CSV table of C-alpha atoms and ligand atoms in Angstrom, one decimal:
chain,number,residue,atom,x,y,z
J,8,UNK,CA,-6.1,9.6,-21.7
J,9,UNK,CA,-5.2,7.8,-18.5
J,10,UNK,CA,-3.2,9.7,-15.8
J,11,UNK,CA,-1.9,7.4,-12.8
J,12,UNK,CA,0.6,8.3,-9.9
J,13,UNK,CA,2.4,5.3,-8.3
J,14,UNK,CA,4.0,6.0,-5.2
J,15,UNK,CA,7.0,3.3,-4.0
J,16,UNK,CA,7.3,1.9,-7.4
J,17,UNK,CA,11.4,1.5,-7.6
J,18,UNK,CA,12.8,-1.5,-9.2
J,19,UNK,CA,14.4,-3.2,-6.3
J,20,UNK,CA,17.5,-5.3,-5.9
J,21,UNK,CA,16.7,-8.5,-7.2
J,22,UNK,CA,12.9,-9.2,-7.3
J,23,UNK,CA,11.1,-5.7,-8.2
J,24,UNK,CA,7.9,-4.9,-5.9
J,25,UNK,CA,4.4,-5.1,-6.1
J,26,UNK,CA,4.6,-1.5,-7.7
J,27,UNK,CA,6.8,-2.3,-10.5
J,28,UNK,CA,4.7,-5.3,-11.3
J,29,UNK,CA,1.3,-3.4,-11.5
J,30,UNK,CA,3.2,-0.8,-13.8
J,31,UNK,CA,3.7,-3.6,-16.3
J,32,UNK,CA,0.7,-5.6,-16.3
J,33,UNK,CA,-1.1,-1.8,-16.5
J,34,UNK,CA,1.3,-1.1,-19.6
J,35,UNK,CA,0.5,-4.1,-21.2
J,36,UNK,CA,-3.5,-4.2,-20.8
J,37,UNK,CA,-3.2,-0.7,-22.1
J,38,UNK,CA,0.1,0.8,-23.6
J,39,UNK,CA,-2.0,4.4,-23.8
J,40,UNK,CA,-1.7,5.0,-20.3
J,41,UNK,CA,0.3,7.5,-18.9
J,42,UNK,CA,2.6,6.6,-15.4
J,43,UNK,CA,4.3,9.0,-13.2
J,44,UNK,CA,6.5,7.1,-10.8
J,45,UNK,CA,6.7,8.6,-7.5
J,46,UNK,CA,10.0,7.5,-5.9
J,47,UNK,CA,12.7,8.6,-3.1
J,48,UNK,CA,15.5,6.9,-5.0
J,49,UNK,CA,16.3,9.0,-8.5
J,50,UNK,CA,18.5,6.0,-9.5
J,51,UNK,CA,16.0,2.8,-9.0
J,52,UNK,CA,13.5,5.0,-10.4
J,53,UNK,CA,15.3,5.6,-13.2
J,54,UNK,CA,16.0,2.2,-13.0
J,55,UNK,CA,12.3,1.3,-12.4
J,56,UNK,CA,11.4,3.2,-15.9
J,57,UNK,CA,14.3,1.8,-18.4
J,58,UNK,CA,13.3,-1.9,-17.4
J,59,UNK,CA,9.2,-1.0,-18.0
J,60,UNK,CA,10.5,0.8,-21.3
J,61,UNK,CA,12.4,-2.9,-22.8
J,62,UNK,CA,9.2,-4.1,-22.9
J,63,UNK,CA,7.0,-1.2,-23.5
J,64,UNK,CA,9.4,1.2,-26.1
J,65,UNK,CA,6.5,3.5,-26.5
J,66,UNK,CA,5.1,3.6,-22.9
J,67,UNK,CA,4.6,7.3,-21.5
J,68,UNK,CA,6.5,7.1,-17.9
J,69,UNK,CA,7.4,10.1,-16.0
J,70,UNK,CA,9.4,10.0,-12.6
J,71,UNK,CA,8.7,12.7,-9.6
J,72,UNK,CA,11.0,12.5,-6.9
J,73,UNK,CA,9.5,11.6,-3.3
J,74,UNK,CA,10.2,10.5,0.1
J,75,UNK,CA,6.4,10.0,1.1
J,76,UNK,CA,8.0,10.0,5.3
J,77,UNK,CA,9.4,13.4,4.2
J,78,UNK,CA,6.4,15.8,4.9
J,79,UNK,CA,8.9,18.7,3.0
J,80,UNK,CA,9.0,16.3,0.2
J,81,UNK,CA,5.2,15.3,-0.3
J,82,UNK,CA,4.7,19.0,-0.3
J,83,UNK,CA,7.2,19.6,-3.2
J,84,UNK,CA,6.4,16.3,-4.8
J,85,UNK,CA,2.8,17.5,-5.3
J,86,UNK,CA,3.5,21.0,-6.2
J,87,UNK,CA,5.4,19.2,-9.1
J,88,UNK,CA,2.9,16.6,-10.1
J,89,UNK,CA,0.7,19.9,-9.9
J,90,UNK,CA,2.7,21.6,-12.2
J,91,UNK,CA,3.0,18.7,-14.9
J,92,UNK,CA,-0.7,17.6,-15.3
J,93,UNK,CA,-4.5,18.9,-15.0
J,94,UNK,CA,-5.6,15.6,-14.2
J,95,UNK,CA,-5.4,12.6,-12.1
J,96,UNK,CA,-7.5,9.3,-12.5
J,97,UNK,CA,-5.6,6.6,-10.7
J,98,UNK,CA,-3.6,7.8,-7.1
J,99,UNK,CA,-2.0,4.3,-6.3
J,100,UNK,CA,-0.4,4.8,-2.3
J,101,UNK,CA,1.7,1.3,-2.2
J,102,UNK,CA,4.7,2.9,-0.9
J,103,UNK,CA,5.3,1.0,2.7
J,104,UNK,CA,8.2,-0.3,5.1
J,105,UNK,CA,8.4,-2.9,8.2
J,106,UNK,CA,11.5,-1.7,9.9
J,107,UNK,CA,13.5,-4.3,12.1
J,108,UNK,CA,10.8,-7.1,11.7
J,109,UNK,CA,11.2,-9.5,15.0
J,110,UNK,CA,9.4,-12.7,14.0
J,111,UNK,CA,8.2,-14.3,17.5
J,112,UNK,CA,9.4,-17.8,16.8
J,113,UNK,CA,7.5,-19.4,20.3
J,114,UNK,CA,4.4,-18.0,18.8
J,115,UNK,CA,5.0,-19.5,15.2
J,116,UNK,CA,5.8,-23.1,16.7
J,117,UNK,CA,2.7,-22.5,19.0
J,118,UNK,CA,0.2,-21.5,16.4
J,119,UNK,CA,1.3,-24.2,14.0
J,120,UNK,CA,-0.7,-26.9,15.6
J,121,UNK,CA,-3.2,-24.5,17.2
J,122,UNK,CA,-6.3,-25.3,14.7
J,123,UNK,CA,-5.6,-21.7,13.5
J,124,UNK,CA,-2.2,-22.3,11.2
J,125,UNK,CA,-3.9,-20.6,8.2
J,126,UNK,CA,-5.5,-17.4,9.3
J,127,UNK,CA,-1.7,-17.3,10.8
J,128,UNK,CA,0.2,-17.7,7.5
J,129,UNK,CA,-2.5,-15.6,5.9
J,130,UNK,CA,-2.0,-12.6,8.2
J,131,UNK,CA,0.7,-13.2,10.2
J,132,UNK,CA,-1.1,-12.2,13.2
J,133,UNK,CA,0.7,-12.3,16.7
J,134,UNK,CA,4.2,-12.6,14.5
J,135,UNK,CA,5.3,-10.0,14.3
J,136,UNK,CA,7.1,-7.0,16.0
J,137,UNK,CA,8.9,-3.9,14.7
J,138,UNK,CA,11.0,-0.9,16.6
J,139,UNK,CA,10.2,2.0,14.8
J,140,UNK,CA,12.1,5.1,14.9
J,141,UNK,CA,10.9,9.0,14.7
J,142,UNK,CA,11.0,11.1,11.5
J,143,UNK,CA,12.9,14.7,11.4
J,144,UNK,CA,9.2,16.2,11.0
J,145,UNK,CA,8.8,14.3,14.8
J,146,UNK,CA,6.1,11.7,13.4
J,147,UNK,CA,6.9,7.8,13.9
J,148,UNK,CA,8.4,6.8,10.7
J,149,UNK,CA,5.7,4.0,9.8
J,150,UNK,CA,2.8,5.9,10.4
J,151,UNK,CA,4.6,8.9,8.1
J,152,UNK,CA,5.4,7.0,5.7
J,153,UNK,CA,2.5,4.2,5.7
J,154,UNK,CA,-0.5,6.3,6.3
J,155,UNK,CA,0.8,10.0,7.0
J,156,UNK,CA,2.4,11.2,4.0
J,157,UNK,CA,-0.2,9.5,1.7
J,158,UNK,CA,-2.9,11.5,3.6
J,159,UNK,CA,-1.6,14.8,2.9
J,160,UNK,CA,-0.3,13.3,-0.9
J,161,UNK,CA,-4.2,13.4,-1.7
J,162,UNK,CA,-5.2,16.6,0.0
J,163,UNK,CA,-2.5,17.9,-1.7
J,164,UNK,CA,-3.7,16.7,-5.4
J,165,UNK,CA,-7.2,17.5,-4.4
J,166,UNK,CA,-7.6,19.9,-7.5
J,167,UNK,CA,-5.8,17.1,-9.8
J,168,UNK,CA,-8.6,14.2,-8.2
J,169,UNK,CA,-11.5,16.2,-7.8
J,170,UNK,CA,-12.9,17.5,-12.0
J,171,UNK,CA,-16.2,18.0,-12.2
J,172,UNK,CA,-17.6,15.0,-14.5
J,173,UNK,CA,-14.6,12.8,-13.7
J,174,UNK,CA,-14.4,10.3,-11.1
J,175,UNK,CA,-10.7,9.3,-10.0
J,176,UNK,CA,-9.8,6.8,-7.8
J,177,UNK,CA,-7.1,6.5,-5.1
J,178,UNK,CA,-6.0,2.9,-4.0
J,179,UNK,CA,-4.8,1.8,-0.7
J,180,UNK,CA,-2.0,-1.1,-0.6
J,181,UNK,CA,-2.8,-2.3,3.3
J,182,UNK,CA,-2.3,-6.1,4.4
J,183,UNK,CA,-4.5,-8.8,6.0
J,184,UNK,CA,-2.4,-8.2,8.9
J,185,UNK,CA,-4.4,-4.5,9.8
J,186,UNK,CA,-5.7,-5.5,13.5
J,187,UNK,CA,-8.2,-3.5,15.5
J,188,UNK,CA,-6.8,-3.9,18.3
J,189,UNK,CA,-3.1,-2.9,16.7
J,190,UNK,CA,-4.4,0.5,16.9
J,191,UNK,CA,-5.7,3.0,19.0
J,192,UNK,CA,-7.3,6.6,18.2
J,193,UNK,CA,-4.9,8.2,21.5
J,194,UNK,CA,-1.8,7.0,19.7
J,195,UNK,CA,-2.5,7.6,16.4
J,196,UNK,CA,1.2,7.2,15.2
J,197,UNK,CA,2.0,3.9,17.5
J,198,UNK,CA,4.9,5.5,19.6
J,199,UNK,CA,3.6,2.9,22.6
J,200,UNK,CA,3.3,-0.1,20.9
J,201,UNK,CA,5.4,-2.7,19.1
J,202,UNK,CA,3.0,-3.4,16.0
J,203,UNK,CA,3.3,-0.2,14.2
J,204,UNK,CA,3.1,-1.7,10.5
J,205,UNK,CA,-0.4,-3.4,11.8
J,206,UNK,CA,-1.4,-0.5,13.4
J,207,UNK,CA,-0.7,2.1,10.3
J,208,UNK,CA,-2.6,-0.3,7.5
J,209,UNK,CA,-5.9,-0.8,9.7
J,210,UNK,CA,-5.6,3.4,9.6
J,211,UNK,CA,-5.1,3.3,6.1
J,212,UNK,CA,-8.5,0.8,6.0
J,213,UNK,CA,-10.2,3.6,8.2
J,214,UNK,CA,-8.8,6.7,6.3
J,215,UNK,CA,-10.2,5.4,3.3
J,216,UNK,CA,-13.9,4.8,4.6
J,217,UNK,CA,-13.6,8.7,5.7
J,218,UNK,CA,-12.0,9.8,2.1
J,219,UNK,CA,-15.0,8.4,0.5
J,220,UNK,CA,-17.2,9.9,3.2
J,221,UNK,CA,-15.5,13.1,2.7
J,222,UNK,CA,-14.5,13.1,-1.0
J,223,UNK,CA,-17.5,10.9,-3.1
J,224,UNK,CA,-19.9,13.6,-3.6
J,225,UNK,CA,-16.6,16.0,-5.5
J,226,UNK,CA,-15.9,12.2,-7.4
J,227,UNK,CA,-13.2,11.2,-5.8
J,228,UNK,CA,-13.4,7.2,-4.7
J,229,UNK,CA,-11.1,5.3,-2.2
J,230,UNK,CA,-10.4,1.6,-2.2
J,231,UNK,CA,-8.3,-0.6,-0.3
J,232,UNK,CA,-6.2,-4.0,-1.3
J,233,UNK,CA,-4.3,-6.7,0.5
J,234,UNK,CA,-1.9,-8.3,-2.2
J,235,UNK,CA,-1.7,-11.3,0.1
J,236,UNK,CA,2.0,-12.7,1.3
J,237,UNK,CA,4.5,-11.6,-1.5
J,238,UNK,CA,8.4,-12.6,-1.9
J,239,UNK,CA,9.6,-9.1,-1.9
J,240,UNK,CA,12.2,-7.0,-0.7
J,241,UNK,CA,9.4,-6.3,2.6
J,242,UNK,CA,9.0,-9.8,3.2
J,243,UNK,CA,12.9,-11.0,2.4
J,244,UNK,CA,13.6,-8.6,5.4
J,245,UNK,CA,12.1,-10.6,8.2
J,246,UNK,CA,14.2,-13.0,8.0
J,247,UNK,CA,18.0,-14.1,6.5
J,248,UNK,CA,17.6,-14.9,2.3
J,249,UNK,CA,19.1,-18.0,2.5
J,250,UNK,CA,16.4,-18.8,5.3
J,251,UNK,CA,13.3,-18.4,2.8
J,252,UNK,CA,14.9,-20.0,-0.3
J,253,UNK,CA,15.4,-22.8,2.3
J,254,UNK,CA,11.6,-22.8,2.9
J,255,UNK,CA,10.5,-21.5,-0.4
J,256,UNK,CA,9.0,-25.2,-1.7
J,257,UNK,CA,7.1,-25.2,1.5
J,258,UNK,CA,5.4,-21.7,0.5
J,259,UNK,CA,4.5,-23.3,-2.7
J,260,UNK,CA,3.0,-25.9,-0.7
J,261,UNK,CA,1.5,-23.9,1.6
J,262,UNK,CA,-0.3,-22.4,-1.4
J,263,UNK,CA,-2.6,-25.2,-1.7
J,264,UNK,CA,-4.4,-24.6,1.7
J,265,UNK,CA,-4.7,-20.8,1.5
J,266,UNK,CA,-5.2,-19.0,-1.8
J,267,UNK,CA,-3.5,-15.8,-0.1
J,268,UNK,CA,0.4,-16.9,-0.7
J,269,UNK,CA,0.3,-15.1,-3.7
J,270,UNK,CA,4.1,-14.9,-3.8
J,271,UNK,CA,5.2,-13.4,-6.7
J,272,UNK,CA,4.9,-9.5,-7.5
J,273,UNK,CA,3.0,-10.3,-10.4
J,274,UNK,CA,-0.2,-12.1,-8.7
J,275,UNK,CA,0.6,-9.9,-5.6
J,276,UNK,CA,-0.9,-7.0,-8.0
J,277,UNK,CA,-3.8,-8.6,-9.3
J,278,UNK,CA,-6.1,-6.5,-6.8
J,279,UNK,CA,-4.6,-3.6,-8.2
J,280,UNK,CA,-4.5,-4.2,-11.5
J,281,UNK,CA,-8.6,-5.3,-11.2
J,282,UNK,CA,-9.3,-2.3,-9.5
J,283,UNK,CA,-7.8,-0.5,-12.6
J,284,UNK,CA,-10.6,-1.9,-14.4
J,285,UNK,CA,-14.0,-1.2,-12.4
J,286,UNK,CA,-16.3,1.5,-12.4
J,287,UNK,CA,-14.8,3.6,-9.2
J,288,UNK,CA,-18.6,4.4,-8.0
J,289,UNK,CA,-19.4,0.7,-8.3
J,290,UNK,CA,-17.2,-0.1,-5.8
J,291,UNK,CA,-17.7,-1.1,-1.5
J,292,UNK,CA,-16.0,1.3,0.6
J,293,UNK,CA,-16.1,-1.0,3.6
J,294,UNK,CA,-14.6,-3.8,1.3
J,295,UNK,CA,-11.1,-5.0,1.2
J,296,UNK,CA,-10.2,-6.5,-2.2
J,297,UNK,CA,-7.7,-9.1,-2.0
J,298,UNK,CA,-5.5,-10.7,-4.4
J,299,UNK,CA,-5.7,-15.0,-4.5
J,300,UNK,CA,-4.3,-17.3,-6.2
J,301,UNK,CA,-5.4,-20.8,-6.6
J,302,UNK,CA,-3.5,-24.0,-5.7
J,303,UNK,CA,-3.7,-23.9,-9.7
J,304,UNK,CA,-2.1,-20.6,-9.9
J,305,UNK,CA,-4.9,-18.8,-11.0
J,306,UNK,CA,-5.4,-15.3,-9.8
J,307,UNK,CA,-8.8,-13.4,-9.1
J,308,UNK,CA,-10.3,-10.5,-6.9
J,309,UNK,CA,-12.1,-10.7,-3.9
J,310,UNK,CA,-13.8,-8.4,-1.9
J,311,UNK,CA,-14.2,-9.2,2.1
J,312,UNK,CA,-15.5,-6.8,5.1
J,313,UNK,CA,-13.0,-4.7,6.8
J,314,UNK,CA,-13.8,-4.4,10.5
J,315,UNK,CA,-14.0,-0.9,10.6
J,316,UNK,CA,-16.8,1.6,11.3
J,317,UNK,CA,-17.6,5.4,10.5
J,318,UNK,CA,-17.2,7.4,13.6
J,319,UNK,CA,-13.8,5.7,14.4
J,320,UNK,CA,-13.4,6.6,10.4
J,321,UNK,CA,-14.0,9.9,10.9
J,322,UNK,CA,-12.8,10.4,14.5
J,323,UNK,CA,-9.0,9.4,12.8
J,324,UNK,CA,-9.3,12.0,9.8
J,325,UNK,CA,-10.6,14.9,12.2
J,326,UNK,CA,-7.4,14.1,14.0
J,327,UNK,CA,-5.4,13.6,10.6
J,328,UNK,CA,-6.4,17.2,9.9
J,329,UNK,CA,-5.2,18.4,13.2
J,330,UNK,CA,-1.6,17.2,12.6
J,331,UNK,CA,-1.9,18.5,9.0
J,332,UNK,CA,-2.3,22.0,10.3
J,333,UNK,CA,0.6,21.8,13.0
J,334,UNK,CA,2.8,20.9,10.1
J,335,UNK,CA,2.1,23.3,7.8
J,336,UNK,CA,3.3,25.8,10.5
J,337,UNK,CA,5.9,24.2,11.3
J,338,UNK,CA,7.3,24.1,7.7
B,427,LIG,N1,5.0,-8.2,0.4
B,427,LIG,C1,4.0,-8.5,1.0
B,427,LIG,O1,3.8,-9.7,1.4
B,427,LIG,C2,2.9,-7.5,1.4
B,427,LIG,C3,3.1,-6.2,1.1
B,427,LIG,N2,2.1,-5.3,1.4
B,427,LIG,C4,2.3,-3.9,1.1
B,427,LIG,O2,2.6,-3.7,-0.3
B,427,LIG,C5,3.2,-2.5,-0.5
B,427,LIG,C6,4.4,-2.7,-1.4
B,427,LIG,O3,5.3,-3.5,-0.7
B,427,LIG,P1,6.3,-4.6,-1.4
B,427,LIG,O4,6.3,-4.4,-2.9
B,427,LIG,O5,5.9,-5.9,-0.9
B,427,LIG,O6,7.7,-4.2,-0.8
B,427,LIG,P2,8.9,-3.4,-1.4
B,427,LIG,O7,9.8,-3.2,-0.2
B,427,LIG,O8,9.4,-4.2,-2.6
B,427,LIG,O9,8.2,-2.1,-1.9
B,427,LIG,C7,8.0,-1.0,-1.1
B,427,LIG,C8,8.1,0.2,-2.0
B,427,LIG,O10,7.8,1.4,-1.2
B,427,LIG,C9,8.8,2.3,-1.4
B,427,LIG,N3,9.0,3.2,-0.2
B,427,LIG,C10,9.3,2.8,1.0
B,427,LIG,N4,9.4,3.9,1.8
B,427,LIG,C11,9.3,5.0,1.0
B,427,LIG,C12,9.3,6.4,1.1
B,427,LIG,N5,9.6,6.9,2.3
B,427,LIG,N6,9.1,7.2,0.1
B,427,LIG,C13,8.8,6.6,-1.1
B,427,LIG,N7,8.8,5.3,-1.4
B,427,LIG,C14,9.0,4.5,-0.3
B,427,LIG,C15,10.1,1.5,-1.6
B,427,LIG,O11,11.0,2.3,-2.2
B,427,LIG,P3,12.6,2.0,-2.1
B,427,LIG,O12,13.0,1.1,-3.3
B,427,LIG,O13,13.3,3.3,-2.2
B,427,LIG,O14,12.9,1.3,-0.8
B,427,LIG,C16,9.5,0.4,-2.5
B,427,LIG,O15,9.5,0.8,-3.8
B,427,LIG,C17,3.6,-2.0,0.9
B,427,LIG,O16,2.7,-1.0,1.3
B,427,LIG,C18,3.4,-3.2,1.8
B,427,LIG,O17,3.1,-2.8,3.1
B,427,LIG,C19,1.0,-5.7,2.0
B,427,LIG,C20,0.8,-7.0,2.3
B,427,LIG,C21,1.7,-8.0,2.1
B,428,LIG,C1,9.8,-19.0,12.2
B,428,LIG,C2,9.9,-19.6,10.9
B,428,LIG,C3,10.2,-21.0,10.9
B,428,LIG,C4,8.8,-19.2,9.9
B,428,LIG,C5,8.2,-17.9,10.1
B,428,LIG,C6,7.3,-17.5,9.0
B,428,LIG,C7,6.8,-16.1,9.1
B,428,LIG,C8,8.0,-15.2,9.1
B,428,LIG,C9,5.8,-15.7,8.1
B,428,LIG,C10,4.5,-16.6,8.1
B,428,LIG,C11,3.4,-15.7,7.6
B,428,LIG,C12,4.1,-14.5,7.1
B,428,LIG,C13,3.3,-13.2,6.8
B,428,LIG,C14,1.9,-13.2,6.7
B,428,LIG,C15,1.2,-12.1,6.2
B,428,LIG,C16,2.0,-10.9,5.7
B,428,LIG,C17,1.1,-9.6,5.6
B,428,LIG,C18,0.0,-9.8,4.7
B,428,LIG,C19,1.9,-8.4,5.4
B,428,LIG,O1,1.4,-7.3,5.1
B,428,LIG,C20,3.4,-8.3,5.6
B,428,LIG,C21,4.1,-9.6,5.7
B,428,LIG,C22,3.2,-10.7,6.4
B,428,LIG,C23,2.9,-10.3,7.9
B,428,LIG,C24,4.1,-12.0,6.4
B,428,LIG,C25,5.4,-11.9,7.2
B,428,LIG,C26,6.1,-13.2,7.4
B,428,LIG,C27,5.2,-14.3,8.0
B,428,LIG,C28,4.8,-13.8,9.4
């Protein structure tokens, strides 16, 4: 029996996320696993679960309720998970926000006939701004809910992760847009800069070198994915709807010169859903995996070096564990 814990997975508005669609591609490559759908939202998530039950009547899908920026609420949301099961094999950590995206339109225009137009639709590098905001526990909002909350999420279901002759595996949903220099180990949490969502997935790339450092030898594995770009309630949120359906047939064209406009949910979880399938030892802990898709509109895996290193890996989680004791006093 499979046990796997999806956290962000609610049905959205119109489109669904790259959660929901993992749920049912994992549902229907194996109806015998069991979900638990981690959400802050009772009602999508209830939502989330009906619409995965039309197609999958049988499916085993149980909801806990949690605000992964609420550090009260991660706490709970574990005891809970602790309460239902004994065992954990997949930890999926996709839950994510961009508030108040600011697309830098001189830069767009600029990089558009700079020789480097791909790498800037693949990553969106130099893009993009955001004005984050501060949490009631007093942490930045992205970094809480991006990289924060997941942290002490897995510390939390340590017993859960951690059986002797198992090996689990928790999996990472960063972007191609996680930039070195987007982050910085004396501001952790981003509270100087304007790049927060870059800053707190190239953490998440160097929190999971350090959970696999920290965590392989008890059999617990870490990986990290970039779904590519993906039509979502995220991405609708940079800019007006009616703007991207206007531009949507240029995606699809764009789609022919880079294989990361993955676009829909669906191939958008194709990491994911591969991951699902591998051997959790067999896998690189300094690799990304990234979902593709082919001018074709075929999807595949493929795994390409992070630009990360181990004693900035490790320098992060010391610190990680610092901030996890001053809030367990404070709560
Ligand atoms: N779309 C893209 O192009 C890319 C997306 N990603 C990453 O993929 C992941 C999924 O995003 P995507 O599907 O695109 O976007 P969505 O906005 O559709 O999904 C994000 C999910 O995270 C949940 N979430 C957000 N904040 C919290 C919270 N505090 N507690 C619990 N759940 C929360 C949302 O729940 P709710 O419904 O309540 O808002 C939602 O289900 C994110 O980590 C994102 O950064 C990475 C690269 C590219
Ligand atoms: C000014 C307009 C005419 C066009 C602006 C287009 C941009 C808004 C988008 C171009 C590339 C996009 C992105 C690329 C990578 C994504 C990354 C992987 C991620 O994690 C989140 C979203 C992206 C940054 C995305 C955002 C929109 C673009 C910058």
């Amino acid at each position: 029996m499979i046990r796997s814990l999806h956290c962000g997975q609610d049905l959205k508005t119109v489109t669904g996320g790259i959660g929901l669609a993992l749920c049912e591609r994992l549902l229907s490559h194996d109806a015998q696993v069991q979900l638990c759908l981690a959400c802050r939202n009772g009602q999508r998530a209830e939502a989330a679960r009906q619409a995965l039950l039309v197609s999958h009547p049988q499916a085993h899908i149980s909801l806990v309720q949690l605000d992964v920026g609420s550090m009260h609420s991660v706490f709970k949301a574990a005891q809970e998970v602790r309460q239902r099961y004994n065992r954990l094999d997949y930890l999926y950590l996709n839950a994510g926000i961009m508030p108040n995206p600011q697309v830098d339109h001189k830069a767009f225009y600029k990089g558009l006939f700079s020789g480097k137009a791909v790498h800037m639709f693949s990553t969106g590098e130099g893009l993009l701004t955001q004005k984050d905001e501060v949490t009631s526990d007093g942490l930045q909002q992205v970094f809480a809910t991006n990289l924060f909350g997941h942290f002490i999420l897995v510390r939390e279901l340590e017993p859960l992760l951690c059986r002797p002759g198992n090996s689990s595996l928790i999996i990472w949903t960063s972007s191609s847009n996680a930039r070195r220099s987007a982050f910085s180990l004396d501001d952790l949490q981003h509270k100087q800069g304007n790049e927060s969502y870059s800053s707190s997935k190239y953490a998440s790339d160097l929190l999971s070198l350090a959970f696999n450092r920290h965590y392989n030898s008890k059999g617990l594995y870490s990986s990290v994915i970039c779904p590519g770009l993906v039509m979502t309630n995220l991405t609708y949120g940079i800019l007006p709807s009616f703007f991207w359906t206007l531009i949507m047939p240029i995606m699809w064209l764009i789609r022919i010169f880079t294989n990361t406009f993955t676009l829909t949910p669906y191939n958008g979880a194709e990491a994911l859903f591969w991951l699902f399938k591998q051997k959790p030892e067999a896998l690189d802990p300094m690799a990304k995996y990234h979902s593709l898709t082919s001018g074709l509109g075929n999807n595949y895996t493929q795994p390409c070096k992070m630009d990360i290193d181990d004693i900035m890996a490790e320098t992060l989680y010391e610190k990680l564990l610092d901030l996890e004791d001053a809030i367990r006093k404070k709560l």
